[in-house]
mmCIF file of C-alpha atoms and ligand atoms in Angstrom:
data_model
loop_
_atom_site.group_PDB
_atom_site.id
_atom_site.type_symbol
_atom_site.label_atom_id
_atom_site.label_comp_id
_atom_site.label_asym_id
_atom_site.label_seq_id
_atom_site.Cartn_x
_atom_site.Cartn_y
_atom_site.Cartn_z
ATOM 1 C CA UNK A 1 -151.344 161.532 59.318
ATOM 2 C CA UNK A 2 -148.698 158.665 58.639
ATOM 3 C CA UNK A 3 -145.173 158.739 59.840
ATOM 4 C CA UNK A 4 -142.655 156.335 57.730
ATOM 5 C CA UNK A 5 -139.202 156.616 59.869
ATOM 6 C CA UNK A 6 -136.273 154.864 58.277
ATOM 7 C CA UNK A 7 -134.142 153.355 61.020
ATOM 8 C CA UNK A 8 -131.506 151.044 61.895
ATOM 9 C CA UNK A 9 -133.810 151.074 65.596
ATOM 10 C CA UNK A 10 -137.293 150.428 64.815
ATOM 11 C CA UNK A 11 -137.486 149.019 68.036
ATOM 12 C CA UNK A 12 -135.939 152.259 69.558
ATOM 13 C CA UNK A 13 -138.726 154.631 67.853
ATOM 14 C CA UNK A 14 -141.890 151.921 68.500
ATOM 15 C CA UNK A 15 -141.710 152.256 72.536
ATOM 16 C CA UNK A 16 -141.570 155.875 72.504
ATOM 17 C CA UNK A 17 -144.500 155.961 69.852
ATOM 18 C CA UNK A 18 -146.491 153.634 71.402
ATOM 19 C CA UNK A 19 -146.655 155.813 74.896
ATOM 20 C CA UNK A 20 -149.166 158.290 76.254
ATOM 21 C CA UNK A 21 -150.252 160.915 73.749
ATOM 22 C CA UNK A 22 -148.926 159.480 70.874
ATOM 23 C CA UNK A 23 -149.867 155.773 72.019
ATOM 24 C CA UNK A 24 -153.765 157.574 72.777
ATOM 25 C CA UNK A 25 -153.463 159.338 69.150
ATOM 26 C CA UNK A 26 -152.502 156.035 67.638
ATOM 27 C CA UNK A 27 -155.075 153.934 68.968
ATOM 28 C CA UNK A 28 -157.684 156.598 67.922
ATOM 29 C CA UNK A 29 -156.416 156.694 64.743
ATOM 30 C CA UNK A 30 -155.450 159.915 64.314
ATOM 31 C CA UNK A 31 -151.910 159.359 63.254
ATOM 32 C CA UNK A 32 -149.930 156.199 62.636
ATOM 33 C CA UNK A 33 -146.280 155.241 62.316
ATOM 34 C CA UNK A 34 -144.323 152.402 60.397
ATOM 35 C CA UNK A 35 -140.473 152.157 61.544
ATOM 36 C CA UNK A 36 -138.851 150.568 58.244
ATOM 37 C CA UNK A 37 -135.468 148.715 59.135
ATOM 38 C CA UNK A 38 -132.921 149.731 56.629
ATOM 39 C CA UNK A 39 -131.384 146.344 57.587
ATOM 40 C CA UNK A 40 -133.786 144.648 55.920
ATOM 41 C CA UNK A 41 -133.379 146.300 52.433
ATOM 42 C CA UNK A 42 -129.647 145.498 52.481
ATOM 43 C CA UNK A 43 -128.362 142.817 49.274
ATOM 44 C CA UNK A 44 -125.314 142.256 51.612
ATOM 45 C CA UNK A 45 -124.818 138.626 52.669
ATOM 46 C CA UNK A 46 -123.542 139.779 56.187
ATOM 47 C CA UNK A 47 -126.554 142.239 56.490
ATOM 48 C CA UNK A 48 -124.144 144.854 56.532
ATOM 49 C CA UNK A 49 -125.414 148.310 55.748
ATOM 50 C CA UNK A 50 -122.464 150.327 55.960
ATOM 51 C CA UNK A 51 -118.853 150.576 54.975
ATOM 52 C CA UNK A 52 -115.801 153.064 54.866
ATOM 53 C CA UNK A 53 -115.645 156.607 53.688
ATOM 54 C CA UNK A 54 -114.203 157.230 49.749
ATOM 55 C CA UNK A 55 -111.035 159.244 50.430
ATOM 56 C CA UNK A 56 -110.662 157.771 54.073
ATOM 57 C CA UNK A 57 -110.861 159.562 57.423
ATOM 58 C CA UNK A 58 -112.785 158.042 60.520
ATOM 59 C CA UNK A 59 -115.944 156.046 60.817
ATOM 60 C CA UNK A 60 -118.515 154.320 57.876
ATOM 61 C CA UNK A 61 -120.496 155.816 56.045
ATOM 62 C CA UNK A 62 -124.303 154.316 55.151
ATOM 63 C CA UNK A 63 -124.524 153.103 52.099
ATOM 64 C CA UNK A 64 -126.957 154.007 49.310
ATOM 65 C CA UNK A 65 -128.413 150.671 48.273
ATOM 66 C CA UNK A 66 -130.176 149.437 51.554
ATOM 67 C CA UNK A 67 -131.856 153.699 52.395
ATOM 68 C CA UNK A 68 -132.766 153.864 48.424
ATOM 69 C CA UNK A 69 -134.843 150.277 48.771
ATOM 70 C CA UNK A 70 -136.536 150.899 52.130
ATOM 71 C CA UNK A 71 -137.525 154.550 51.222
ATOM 72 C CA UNK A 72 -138.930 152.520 47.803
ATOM 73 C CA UNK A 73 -140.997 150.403 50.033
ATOM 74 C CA UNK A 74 -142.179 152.979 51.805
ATOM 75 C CA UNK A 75 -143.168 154.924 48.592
ATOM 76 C CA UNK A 76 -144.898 151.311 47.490
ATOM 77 C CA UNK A 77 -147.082 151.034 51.347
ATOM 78 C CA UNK A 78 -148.383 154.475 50.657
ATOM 79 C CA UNK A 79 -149.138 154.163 47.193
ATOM 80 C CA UNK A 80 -147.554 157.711 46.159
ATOM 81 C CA UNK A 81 -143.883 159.733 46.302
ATOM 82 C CA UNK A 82 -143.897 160.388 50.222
ATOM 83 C CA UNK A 83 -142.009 163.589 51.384
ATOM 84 C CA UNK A 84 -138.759 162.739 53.146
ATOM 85 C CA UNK A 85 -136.823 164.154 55.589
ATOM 86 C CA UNK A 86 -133.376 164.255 56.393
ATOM 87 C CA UNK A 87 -132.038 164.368 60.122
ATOM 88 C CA UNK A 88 -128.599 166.260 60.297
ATOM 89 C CA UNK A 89 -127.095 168.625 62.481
ATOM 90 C CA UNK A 90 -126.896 170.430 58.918
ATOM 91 C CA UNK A 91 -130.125 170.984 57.959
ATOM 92 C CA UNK A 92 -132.992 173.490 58.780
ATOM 93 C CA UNK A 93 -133.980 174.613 62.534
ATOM 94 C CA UNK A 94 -136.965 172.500 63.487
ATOM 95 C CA UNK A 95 -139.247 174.779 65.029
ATOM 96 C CA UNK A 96 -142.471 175.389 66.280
ATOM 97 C CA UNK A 97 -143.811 177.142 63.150
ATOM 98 C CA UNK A 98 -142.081 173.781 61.023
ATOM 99 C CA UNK A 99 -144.445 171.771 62.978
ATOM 100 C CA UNK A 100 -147.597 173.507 61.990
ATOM 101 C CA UNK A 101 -146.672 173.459 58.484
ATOM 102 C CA UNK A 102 -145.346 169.133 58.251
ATOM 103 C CA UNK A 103 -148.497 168.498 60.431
ATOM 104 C CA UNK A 104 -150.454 169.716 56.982
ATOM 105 C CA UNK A 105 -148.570 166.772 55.471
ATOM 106 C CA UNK A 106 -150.849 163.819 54.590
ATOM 107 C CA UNK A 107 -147.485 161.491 55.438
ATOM 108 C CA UNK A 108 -144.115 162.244 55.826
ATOM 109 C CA UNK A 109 -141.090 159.403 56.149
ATOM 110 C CA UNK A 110 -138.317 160.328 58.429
ATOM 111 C CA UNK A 111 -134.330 159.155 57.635
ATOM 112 C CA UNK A 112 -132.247 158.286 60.347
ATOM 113 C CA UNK A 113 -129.074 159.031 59.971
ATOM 114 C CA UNK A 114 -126.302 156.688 61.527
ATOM 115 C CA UNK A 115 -122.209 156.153 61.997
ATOM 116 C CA UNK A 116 -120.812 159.124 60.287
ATOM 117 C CA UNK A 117 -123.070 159.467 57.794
ATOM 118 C CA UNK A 118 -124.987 158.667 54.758
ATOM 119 C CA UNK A 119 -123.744 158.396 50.831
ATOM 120 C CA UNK A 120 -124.768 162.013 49.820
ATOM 121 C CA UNK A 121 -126.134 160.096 46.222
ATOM 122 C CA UNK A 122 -128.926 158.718 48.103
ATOM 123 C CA UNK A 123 -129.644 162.140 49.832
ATOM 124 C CA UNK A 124 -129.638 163.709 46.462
ATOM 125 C CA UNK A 125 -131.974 160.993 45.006
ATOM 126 C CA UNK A 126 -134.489 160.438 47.854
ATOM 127 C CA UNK A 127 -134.595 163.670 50.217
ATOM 128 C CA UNK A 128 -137.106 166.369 49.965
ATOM 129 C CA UNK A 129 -135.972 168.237 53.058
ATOM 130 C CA UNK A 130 -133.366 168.882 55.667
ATOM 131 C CA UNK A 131 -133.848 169.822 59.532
ATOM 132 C CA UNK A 132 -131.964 169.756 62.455
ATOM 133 C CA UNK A 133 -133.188 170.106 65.835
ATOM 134 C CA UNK A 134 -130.654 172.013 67.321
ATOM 135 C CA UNK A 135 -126.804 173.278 67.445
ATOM 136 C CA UNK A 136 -125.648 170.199 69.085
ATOM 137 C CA UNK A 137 -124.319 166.349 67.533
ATOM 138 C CA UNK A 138 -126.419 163.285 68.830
ATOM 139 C CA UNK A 139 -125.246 159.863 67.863
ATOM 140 C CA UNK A 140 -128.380 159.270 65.191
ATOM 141 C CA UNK A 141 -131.082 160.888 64.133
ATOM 142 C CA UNK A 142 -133.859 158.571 66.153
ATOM 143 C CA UNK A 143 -134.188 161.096 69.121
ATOM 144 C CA UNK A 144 -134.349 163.840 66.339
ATOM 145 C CA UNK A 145 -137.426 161.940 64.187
ATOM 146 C CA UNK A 146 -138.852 161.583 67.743
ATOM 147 C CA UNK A 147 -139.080 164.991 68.704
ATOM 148 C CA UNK A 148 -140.092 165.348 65.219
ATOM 149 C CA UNK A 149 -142.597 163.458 65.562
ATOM 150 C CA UNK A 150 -144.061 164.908 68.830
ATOM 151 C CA UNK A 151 -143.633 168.423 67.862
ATOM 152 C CA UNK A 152 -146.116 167.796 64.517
ATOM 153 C CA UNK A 153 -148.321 164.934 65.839
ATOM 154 C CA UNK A 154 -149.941 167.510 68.263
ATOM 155 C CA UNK A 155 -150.595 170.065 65.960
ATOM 156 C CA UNK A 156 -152.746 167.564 63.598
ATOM 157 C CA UNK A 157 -156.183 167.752 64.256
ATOM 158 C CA UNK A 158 -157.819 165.429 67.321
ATOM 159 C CA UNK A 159 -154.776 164.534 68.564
ATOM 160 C CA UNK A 160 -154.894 166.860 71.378
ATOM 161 C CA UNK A 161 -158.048 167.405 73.102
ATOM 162 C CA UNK A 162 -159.375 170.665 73.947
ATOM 163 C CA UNK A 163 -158.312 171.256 77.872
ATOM 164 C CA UNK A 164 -154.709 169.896 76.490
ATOM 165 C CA UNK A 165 -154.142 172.483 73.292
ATOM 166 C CA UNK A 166 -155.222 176.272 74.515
ATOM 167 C CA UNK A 167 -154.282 178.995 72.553
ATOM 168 C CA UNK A 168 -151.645 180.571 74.862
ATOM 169 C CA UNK A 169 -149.180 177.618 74.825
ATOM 170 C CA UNK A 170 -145.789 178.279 75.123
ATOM 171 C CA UNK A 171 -144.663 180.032 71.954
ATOM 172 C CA UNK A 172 -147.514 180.911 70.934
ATOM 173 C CA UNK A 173 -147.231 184.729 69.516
ATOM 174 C CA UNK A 174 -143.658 184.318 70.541
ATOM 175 C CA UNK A 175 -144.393 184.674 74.383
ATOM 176 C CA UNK A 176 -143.526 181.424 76.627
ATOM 177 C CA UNK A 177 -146.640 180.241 79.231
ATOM 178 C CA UNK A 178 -147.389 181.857 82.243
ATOM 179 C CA UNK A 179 -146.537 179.969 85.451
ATOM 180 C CA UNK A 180 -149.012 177.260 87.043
ATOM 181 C CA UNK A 181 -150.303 176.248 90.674
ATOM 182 C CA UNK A 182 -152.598 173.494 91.987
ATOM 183 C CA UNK A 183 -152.993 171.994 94.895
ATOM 184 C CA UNK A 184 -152.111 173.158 97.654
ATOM 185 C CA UNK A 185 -152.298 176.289 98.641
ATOM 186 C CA UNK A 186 -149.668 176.595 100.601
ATOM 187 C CA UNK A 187 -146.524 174.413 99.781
ATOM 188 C CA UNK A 188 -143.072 174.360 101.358
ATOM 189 C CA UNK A 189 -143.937 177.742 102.901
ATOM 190 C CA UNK A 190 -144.848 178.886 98.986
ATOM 191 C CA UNK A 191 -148.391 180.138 98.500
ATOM 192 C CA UNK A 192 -149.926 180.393 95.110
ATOM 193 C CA UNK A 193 -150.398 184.442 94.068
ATOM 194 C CA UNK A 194 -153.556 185.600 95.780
ATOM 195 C CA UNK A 195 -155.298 187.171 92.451
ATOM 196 C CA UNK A 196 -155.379 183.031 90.913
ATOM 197 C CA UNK A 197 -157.760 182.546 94.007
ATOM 198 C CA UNK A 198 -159.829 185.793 93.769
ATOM 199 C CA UNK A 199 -161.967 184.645 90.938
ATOM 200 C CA UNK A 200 -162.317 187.761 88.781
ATOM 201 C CA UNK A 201 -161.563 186.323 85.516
ATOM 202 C CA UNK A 202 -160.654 189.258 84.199
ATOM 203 C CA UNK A 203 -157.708 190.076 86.653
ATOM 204 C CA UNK A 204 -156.511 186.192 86.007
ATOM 205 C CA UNK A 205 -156.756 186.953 82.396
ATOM 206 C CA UNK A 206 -154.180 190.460 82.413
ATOM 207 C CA UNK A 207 -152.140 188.451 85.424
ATOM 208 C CA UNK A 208 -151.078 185.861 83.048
ATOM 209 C CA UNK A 209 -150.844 188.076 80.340
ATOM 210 C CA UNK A 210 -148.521 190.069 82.164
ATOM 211 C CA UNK A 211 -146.084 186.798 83.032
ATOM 212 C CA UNK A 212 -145.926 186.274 79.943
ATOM 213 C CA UNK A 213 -144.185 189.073 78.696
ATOM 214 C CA UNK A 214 -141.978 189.443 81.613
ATOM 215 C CA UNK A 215 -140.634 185.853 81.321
ATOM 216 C CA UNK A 216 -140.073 185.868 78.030
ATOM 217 C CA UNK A 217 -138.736 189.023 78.242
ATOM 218 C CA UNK A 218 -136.304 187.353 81.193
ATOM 219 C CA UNK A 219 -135.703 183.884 79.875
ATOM 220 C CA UNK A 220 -135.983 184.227 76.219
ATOM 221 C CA UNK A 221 -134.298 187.792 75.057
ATOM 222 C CA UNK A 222 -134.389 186.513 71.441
ATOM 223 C CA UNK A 223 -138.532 185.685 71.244
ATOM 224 C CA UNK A 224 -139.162 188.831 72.861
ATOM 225 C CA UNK A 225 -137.852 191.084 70.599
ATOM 226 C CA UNK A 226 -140.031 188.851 68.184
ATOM 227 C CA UNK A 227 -142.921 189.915 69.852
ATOM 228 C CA UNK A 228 -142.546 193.240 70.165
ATOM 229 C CA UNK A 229 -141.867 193.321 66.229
ATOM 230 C CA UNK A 230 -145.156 191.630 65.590
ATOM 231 C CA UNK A 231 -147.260 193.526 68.255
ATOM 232 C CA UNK A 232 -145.661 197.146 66.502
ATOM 233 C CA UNK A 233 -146.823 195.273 63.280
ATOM 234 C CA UNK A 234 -150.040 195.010 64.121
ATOM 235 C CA UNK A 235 -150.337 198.333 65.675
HETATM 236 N N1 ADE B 1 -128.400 164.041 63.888
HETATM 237 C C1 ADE B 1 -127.398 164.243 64.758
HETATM 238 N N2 ADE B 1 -127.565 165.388 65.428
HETATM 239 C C2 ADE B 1 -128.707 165.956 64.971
HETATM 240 C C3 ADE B 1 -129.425 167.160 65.258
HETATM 241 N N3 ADE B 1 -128.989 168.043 66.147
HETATM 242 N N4 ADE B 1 -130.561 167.400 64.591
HETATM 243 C C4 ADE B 1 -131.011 166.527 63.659
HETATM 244 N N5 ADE B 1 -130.389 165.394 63.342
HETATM 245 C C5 ADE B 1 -129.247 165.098 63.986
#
């Protein structure tokens, strides 16, 4: 799979990228990424790339021209109309099952939103999509594309190996993980629960089961009452 981001921080995106799983994925070619700089698209003599808001009020908006040309690059590099994105606080919630479903995507290109925001005519021309990744403002949408990009790089095939994906991962059937222990036994007067050291599969097995439900059902109110909808479901 090919991420496209468009960003006024290539260089932000390319360290993160670059790093453990994602670095790993890269290099065995499992997924790829190319951080366009809208800079470079801009016709402005000053390399300017943004400028004040029709009707006034506070901050710059982005402007059209420089997204509209980068995105067209991108569409050039992959030879086809890629799906884009849109990063704002007013789009859809990014969640776990939005992961599964991009990570079908064959590509996807990201836009980074900047200042306080982006000509809405190049939204409406360009943008396929719109998520947010949570009720809160950040000052771009680079951290956003980044989680993003985490969230669906792991669910494409290869990227994860087996010991690292498991079926029982957090959120999976809307119940969070069951709590872990290593080494050693006995920490800071803490000892792991006796039935992880008993060996009976089986009791392991209904042990974690059981934390499950009780944390979600302590942490997470909201997924549990998912759960118990889909468990009545399927009888
Ligand atoms: N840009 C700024 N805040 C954001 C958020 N919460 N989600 C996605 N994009 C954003």
């Amino acid at each position: 799979m090919k991420f496209y981001i468009l960003t006024l921080f290539p260089e932000m995106m390319e360290n993160v990228l670059n790093t453990s799983i994602l670095g790993r994925a890269k290099e065995g070619g499992y997924i790829s990424f190319e951080a366009v700089n809208i800079r470079d698209y801009t016709k402005d003599k000053h390399k300017k790339v943004d400028d004040y808001p029709y009707g006034g009020g506070a901050g710059m908006v982005m402007q059209a021209q420089p997204i509209y040309d980068a995105y067209m690059h991108v569409c050039q590099l992959a030879g086809h109309k890629v799906k884009c994105l849109y990063l704002t606080p007013q789009g859809k919630l990014f969640d776990q099952p939005a992961a599964k479903s991009l990570a079908l995507e064959e590509d996807l290109c990201l836009l980074c939103g900047h200042y306080e925001g982006v000509d809405e005519r190049v939204l409406e021309e360009i943008v396929d999509g719109y998520y947010s990744i949570g009720d809160y403002v950040l000052t771009g949408g680079e951290l956003p594309a980044l989680v993003m990009i985490d969230a669906i790089s792991r669910m494409v095939p290869g990227v994860l190996t087996n010991s690292q994906s498991g079926s029982d991962e957090s959120l999976e059937g809307n119940l969070l993980e069951y709590p872990q222990y290593s080494r050693p036994e006995t920490w800071n007067d803490r000892t792991v629960p006796a039935i992880l050291l008993s060996g009976d599969h089986a009791r392991v097995d209904k042990w974690r089961f059981d934390q499950r439900v009780e944390r979600t059902k302590a942490f997470r109110p909201d997924l549990y009452e998912k759960y118990l909808s889909q468990s009545q479901n399927n009888g």
